[in-house]
Tab-separated table of C-alpha atoms and ligand atoms in Angstrom:
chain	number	residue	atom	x	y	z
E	290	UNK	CA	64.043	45.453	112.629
E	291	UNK	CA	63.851	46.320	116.171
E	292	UNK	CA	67.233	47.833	117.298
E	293	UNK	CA	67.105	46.290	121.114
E	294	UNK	CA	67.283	42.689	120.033
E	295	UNK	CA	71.032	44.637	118.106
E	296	UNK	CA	72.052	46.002	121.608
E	297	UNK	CA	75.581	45.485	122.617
E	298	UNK	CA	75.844	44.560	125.948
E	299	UNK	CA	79.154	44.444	128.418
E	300	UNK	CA	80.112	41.854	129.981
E	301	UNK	CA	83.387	41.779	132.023
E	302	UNK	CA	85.912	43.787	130.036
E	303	UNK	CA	83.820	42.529	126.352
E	304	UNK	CA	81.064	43.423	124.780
E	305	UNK	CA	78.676	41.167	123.158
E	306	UNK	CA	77.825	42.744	120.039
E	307	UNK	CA	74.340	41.601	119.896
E	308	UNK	CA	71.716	39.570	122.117
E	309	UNK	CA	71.353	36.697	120.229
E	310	UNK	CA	72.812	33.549	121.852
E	311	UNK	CA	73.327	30.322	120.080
E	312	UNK	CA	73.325	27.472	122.834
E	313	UNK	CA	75.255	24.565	122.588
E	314	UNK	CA	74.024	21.943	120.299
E	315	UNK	CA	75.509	18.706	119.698
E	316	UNK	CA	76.239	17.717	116.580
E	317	UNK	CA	77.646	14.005	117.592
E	318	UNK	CA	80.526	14.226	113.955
E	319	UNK	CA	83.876	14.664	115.915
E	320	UNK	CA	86.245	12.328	114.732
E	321	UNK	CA	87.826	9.176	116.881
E	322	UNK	CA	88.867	10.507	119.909
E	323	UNK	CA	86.540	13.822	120.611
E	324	UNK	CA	89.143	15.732	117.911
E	325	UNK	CA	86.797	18.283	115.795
E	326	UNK	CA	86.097	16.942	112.365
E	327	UNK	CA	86.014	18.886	108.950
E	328	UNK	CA	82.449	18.787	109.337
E	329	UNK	CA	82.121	20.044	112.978
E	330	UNK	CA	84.318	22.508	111.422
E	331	UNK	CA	81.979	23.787	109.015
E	332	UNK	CA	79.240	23.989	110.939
E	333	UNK	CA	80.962	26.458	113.455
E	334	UNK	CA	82.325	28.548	110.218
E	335	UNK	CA	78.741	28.628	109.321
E	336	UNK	CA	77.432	29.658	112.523
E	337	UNK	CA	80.309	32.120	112.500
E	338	UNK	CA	79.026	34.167	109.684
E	339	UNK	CA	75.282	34.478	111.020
E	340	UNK	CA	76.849	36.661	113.610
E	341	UNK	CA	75.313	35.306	116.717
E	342	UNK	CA	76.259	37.686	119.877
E	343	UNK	CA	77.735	34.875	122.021
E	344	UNK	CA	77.898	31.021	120.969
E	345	UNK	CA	78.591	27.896	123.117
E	346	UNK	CA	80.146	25.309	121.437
E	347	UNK	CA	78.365	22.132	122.172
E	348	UNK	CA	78.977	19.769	125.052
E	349	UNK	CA	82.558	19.077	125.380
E	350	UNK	CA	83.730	16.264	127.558
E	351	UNK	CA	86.464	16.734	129.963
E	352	UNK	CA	87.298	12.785	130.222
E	353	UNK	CA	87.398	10.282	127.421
E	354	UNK	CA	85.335	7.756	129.368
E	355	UNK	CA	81.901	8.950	130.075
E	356	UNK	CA	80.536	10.236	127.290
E	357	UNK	CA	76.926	10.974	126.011
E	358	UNK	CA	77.477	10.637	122.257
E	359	UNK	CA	79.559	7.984	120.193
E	360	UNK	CA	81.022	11.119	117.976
E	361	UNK	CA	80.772	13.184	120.766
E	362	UNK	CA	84.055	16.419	121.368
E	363	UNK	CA	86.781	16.011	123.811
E	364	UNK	CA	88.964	18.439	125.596
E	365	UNK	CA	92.435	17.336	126.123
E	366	UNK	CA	95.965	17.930	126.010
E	367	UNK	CA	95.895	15.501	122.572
E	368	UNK	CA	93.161	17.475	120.937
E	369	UNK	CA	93.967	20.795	121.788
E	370	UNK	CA	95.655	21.498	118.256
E	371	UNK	CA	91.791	20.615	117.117
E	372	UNK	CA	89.998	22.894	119.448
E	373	UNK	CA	92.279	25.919	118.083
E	374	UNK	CA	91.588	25.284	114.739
E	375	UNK	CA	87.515	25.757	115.500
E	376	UNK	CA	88.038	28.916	117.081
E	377	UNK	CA	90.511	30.190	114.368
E	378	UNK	CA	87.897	28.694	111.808
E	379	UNK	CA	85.283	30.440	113.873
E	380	UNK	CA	87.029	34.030	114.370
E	381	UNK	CA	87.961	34.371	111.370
E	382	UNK	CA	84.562	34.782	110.214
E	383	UNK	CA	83.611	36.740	113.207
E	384	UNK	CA	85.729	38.895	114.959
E	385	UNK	CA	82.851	40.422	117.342
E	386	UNK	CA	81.018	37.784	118.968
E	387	UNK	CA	82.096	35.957	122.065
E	388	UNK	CA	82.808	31.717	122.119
E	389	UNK	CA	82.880	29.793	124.590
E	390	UNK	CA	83.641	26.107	125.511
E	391	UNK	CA	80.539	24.362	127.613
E	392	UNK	CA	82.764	21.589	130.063
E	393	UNK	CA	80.814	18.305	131.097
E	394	UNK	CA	80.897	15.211	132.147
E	395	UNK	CA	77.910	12.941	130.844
E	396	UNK	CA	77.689	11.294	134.184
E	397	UNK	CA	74.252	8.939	134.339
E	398	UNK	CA	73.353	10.620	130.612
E	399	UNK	CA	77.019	8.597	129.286
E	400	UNK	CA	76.172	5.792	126.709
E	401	UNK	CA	76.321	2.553	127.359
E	402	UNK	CA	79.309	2.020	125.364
E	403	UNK	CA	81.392	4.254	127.464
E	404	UNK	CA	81.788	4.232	131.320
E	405	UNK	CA	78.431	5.050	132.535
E	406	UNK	CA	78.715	6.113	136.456
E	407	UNK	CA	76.230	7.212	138.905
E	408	UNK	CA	76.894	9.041	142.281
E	409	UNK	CA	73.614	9.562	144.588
E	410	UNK	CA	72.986	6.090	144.844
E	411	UNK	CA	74.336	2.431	143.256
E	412	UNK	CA	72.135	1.890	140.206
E	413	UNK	CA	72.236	-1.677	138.119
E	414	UNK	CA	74.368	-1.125	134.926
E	415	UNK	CA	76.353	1.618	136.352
E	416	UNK	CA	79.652	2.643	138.404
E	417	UNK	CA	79.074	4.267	141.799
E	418	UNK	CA	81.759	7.293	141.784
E	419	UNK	CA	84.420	6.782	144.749
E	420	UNK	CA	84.676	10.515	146.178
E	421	UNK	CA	88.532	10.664	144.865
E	422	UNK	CA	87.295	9.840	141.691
E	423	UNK	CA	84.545	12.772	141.459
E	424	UNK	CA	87.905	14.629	142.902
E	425	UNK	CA	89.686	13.810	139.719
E	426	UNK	CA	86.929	15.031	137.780
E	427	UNK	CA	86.936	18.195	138.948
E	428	UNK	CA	91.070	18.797	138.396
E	429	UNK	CA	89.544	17.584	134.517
E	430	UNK	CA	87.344	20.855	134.445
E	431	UNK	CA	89.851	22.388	135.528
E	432	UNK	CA	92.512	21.178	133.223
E	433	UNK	CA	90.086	21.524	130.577
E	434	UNK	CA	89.169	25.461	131.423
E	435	UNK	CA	92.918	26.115	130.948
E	436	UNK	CA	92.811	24.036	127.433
E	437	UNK	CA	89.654	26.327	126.486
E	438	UNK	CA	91.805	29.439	127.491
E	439	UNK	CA	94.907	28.025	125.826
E	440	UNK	CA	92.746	27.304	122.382
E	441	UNK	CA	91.849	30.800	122.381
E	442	UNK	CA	88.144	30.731	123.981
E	443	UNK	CA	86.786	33.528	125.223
E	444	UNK	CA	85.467	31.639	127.957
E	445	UNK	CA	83.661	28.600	129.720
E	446	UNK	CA	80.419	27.061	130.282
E	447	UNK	CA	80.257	24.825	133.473
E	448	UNK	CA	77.874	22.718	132.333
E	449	UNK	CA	75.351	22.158	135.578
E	450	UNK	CA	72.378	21.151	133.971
E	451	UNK	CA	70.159	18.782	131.445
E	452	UNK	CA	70.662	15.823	134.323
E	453	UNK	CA	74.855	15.761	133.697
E	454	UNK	CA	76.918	14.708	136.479
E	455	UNK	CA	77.502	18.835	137.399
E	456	UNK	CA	73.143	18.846	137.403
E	457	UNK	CA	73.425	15.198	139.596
E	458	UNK	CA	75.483	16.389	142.404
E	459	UNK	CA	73.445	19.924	142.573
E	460	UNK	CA	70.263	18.002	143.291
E	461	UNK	CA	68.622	18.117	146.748
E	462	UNK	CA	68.467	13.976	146.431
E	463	UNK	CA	72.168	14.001	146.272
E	464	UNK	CA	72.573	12.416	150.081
E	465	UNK	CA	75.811	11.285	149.447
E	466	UNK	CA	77.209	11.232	152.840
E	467	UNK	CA	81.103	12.081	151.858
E	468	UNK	CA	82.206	15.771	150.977
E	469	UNK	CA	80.087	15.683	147.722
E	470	UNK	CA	76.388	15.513	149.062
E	471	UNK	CA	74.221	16.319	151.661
E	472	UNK	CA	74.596	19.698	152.516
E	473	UNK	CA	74.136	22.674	149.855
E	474	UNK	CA	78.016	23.122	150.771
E	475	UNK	CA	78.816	19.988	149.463
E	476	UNK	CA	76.428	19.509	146.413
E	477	UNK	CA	78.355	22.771	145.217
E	478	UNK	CA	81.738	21.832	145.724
E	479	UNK	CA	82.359	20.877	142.401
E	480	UNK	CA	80.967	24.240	141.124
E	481	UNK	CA	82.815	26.455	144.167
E	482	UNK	CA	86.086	25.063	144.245
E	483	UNK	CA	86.612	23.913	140.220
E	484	UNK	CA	85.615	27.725	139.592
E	485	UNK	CA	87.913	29.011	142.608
E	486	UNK	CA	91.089	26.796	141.089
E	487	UNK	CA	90.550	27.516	137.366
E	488	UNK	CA	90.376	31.133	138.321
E	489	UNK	CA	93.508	31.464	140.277
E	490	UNK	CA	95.082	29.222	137.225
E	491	UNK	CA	93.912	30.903	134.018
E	492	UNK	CA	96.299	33.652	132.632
E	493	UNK	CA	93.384	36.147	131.197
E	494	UNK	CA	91.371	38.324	133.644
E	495	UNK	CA	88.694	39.011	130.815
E	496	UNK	CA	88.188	35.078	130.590
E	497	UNK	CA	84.378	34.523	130.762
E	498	UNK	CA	83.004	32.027	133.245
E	499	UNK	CA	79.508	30.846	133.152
E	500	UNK	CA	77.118	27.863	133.979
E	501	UNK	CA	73.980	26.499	132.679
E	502	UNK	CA	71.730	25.294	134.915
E	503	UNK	CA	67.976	23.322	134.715
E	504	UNK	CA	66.663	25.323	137.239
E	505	UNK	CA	63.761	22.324	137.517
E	506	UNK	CA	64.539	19.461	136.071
E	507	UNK	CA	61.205	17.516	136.883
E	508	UNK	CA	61.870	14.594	138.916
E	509	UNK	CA	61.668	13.699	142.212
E	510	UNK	CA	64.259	15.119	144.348
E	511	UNK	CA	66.273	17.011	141.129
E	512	UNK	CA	67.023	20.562	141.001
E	513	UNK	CA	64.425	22.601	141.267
E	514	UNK	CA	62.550	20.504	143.780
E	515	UNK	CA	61.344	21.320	146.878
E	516	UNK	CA	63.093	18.529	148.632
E	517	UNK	CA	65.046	15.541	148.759
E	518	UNK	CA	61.615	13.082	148.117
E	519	UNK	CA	59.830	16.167	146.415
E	520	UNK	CA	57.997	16.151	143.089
E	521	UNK	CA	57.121	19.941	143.625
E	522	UNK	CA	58.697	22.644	142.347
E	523	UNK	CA	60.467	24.993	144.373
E	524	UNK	CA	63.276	27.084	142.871
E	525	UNK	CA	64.605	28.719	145.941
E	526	UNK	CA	67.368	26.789	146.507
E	527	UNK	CA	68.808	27.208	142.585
E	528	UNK	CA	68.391	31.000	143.347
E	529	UNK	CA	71.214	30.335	146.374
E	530	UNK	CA	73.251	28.861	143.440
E	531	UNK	CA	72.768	32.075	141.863
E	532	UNK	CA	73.962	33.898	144.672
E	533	UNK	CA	76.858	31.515	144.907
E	534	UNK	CA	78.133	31.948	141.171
E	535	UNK	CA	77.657	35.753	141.927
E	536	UNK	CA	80.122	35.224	144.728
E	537	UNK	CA	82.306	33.596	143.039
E	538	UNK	CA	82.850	36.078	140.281
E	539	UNK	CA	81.313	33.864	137.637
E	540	UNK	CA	80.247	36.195	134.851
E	541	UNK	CA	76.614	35.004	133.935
E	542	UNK	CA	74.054	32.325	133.877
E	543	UNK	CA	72.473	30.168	131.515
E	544	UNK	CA	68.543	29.473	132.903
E	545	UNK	CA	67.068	26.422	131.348
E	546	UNK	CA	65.015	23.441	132.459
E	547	UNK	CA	64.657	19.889	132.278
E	548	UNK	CA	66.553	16.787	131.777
E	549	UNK	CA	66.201	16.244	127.802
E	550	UNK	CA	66.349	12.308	128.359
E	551	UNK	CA	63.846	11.823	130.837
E	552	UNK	CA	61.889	15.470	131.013
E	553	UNK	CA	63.160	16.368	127.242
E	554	UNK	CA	59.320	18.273	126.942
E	555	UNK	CA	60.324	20.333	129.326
E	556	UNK	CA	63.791	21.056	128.233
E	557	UNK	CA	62.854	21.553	123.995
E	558	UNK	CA	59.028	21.574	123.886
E	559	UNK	CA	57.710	20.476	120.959
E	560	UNK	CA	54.618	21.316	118.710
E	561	UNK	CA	52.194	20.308	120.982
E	562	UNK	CA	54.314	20.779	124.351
E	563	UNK	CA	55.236	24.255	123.264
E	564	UNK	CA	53.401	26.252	125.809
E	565	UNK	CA	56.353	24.836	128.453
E	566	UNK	CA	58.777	26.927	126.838
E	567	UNK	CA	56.460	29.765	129.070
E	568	UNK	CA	58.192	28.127	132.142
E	569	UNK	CA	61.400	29.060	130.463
E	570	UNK	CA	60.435	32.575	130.380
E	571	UNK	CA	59.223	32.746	134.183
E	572	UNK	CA	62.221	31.113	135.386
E	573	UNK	CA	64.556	33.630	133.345
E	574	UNK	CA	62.388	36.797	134.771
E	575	UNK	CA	62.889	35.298	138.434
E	576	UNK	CA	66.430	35.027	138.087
E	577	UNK	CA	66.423	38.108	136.583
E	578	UNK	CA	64.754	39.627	139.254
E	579	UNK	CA	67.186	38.381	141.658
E	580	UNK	CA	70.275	40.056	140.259
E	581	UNK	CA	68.550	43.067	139.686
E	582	UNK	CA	67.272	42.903	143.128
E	583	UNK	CA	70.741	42.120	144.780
E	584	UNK	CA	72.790	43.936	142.462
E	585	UNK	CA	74.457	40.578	141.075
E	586	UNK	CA	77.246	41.009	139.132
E	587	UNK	CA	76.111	38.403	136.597
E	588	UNK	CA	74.669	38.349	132.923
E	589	UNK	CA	71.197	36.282	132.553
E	590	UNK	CA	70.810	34.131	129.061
E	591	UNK	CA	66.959	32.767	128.465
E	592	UNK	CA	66.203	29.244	126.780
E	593	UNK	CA	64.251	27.727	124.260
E	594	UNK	CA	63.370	30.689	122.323
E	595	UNK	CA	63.453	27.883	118.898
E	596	UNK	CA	60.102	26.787	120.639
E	597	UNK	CA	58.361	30.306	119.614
E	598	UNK	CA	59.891	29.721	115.787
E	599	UNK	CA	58.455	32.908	113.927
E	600	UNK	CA	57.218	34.312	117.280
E	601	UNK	CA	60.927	34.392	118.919
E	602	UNK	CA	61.722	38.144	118.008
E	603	UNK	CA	58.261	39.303	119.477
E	604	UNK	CA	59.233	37.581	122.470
E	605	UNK	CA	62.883	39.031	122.838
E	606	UNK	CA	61.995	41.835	122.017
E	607	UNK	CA	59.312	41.391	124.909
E	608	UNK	CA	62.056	40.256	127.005
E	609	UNK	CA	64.541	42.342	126.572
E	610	UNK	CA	62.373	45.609	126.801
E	611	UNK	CA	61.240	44.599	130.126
E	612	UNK	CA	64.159	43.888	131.225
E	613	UNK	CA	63.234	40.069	132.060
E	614	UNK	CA	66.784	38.635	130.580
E	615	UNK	CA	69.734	40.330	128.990
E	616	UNK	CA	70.352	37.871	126.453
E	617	UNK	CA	68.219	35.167	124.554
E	618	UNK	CA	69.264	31.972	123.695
E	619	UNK	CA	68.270	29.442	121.130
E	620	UNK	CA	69.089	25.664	119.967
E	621	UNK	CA	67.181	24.005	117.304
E	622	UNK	CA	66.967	27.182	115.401
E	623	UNK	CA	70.915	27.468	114.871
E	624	UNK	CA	70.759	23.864	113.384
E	625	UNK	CA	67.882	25.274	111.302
E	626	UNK	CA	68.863	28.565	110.146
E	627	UNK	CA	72.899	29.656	111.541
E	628	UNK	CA	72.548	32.519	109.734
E	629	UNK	CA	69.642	33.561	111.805
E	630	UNK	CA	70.833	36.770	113.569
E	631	UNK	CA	72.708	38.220	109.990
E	632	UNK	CA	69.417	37.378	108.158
E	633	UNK	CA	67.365	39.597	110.494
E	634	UNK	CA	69.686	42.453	110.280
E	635	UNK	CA	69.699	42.498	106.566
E	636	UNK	CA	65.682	41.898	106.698
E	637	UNK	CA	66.076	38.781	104.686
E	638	UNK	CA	63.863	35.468	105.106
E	639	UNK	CA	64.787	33.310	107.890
E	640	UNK	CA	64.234	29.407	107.482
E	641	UNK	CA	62.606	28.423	110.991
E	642	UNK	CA	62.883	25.585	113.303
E	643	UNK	CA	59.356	23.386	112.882
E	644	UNK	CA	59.908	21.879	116.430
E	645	UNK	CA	59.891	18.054	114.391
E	646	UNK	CA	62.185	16.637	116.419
E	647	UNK	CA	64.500	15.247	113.572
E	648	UNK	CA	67.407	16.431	114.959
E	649	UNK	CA	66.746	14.938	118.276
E	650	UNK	CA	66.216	11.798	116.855
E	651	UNK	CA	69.295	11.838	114.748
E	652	UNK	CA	71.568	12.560	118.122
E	653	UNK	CA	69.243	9.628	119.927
E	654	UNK	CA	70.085	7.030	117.492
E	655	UNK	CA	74.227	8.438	118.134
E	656	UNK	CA	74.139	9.819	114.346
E	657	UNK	CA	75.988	12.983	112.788
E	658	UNK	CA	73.104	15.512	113.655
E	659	UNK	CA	71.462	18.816	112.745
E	660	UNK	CA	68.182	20.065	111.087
E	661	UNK	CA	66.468	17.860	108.210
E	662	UNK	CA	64.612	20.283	107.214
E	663	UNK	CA	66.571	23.105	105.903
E	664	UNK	CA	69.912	20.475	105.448
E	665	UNK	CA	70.132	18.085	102.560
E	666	UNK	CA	72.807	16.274	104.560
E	667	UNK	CA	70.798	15.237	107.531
E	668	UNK	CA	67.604	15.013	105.419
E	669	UNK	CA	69.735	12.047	103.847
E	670	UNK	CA	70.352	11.066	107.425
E	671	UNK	CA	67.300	10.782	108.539
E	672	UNK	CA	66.276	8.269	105.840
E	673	UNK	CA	68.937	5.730	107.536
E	674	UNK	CA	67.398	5.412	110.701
E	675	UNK	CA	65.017	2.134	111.063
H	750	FMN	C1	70.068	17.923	119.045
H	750	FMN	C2	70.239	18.708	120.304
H	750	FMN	C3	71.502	18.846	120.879
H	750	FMN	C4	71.662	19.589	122.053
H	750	FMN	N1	72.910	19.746	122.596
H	750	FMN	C5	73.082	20.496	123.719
H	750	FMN	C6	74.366	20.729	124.264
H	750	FMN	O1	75.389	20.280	123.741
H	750	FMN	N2	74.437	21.480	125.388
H	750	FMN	C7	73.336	22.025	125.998
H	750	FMN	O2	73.461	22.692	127.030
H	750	FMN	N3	72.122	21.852	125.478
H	750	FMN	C8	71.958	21.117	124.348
H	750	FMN	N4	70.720	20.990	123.800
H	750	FMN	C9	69.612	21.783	124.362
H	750	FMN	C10	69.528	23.135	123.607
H	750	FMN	O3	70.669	23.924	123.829
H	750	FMN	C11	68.295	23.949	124.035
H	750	FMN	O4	68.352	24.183	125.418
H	750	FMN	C12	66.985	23.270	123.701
H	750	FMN	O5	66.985	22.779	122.385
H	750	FMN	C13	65.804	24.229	123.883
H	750	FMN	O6	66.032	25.423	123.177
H	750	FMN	P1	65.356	25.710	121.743
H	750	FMN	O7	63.858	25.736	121.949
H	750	FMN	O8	65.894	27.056	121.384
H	750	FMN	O9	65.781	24.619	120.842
H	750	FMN	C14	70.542	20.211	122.646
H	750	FMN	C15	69.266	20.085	122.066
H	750	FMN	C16	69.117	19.335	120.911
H	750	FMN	C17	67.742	19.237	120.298
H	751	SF4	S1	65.189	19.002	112.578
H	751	SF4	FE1	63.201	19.868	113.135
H	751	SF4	S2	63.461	20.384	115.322
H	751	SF4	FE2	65.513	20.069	114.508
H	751	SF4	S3	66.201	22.095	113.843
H	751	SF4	FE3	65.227	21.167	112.050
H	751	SF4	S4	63.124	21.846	112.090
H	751	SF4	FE4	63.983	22.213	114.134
């Protein structure tokens, strides 16, 4: 067992006890109403016991009207009594390791049984966002941030990426000509300023704030390109965000890529894309680069480390050594195997993530989700879809 991938590592006032991340995955089984179920519930005690350094529990909405998944969580004032029960659940198991709360709004990615808005331009099928209204949603990170604090999170994850409204309004094709696009001011208003207020609100200094961001997302125009009308990628301008979140005290950043429902290769390769997870690893090493560079107060997670499956600990390890990232993160692989991190310490066999895709599928076709491989549940699961 090599004793780096074991390294604690500070972070604000804590210390992550190890550098294994697990990113947020969606599991799609709260109950009615975003509260988390008896089975979200068990998968977090679960998790809990692999002893994961840091875990982000899956997208959480901050409204009850755009959302991504039919069974999907919700943070609000109504649920709150919910949200403390998964971290008691959770702590309780695991004293050491950090959680934190990733905010979103599903934006263009809601379903089309909820209120499915757009913002850079009016699209057929969906509701152009007034600029109060994208106003309102910030106060709901906000309120929401508090809730997470108030539930007994160690911290937040803005969620900026994967193509959710907070990755929409960061992209260079935002040219919304009101105080939410155009310039790099405005695309990262709702970043600046819901960070500024949530800060001056929240009753912990040692409160973790973070953001994951696709630093390309593959599209014309998204983050990551070189341009408004650019297919190319150029990454300078998401290294500004960097510098940004470093300015405003945010505590790390989460580097990953793609829009999983238009560029989902490049987000979770697959068996035969699995060469893009290299990307991953080159955009991690530039952004680490930068705070090393600039003496950045901020904490660097890596993504799609799943996509190496046995390979994964060569590769932190690799990582890690060279100082490319401080902390690795993986997704499929805590739906395959939560006990991952515990199972390595103790040098016992770890089951790992095939890349098949069954999981995706399952959260696609807006079912309870997770690996149907290893899990006899969603192996029954899987058998349901046509
Ligand atoms: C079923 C499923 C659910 C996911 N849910 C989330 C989520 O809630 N938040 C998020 O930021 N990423 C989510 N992702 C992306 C993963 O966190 C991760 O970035 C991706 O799977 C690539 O990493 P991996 O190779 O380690 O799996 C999800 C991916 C899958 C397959
Ligand atoms: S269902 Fe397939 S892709 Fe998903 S976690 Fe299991 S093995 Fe990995």
């Amino acid at each position: 067992m090599n004793t780096i991938l074991f390294q604690p590592l500070k972070i604000k006032n804590r210390i992550i006890p190890n550098r294994f991340v697990a990113q947020g995955m969606e599991g799609n089984d709260g109950e009615a109403g975003g509260i988390p179920s008896e089975r979200t519930l068990n998968r977090y005690r679960e998790l809990a016991r692999g002893n994961w350094g840091a875990l982000v529990v899956e997208a959480i909405s901050v409204t009850d009207t755009s959302i991504a998944r039919v069974n999907g969580l919700i943070l609000n004032k109504k649920n709150l009594e919910g949200f403390k029960r998964l971290i008691d659940v959770y702590k309780k198991e695991n004293k050491e390791g950090l959680i934190l709360f990733q905010l979103t709004h599903s934006g263009e990615q809601s379903g089309s049984f909820s209120d499915r808005t757009c913002l850079c331009k009016p699209k057929d099928g969906y509701r152009y966002l007034s600029t109060d209204e994208i106003e309102r949603i910030k106060d709901n990170f906000v309120a929401a941030g508090l809730l997470a604090e108030e539930a007994g999170a160690d911290g937040i994850d803005f969620k900026l990426c994967h193509g959710y409204l907070g990755a929409e309004l960061l992209r260079p094709c935002n040219i919304r000509s009101d105080k939410w696009g155009g310039s790099f001011e405005n695309r990262t208003r709702l970043m600046r300023e819901g960070t500024g207020e949530l800060k001056a609100l929240l009753k912990s200094k040692d409160f973790i704030i973070g953001s994951r961001l696709s630093f390309f997302e593959g599209i014309r125009g998204g983050c990551g390109a070189a341009g408004p009308d650019e297919i190319l990628e150029d990454i300078g301008e998401m290294l500004d965000v960097v510098r940004l979140m470093n300015t405003l005290g945010m505590d790390y950043v989460n580097v990953s890529a793609g829009i999983p429902a238009l560029t989902g290769a490049i987000t979770r390769p697959t068996e035969p894309s699995k060469y893009l997870a290299l990307h991953h690893l080159r955009y991690t090493r530039t952004v680490k680069d930068l705070v090393q560079k600039e003496k950045l107060n901020l904490k660097v997670i890596g993504s799609a480390y799943s996509s190496h499956r046995e390979g994964s600990l060569a590769v932190m390890e690799e990582m890690l050594t060279k100082e490319y990232t401080d902390l690795c993160g993986f997704g499929r692989q805590i739906f395959a195997d939560p006990l991952t991190p515990k199972k390595i310490q103790n040098g016992e066999k770890v089951n790992w993530c095939l890349l098949c895709s069954g999981c995706t599928r399952l959260m696609i076709a807006q079912h309870n989700d997770g690996c149907i491989v290893y899990n006899d549940y969603y192996k029954e699961e899987i058998k349901h879809l046509k």
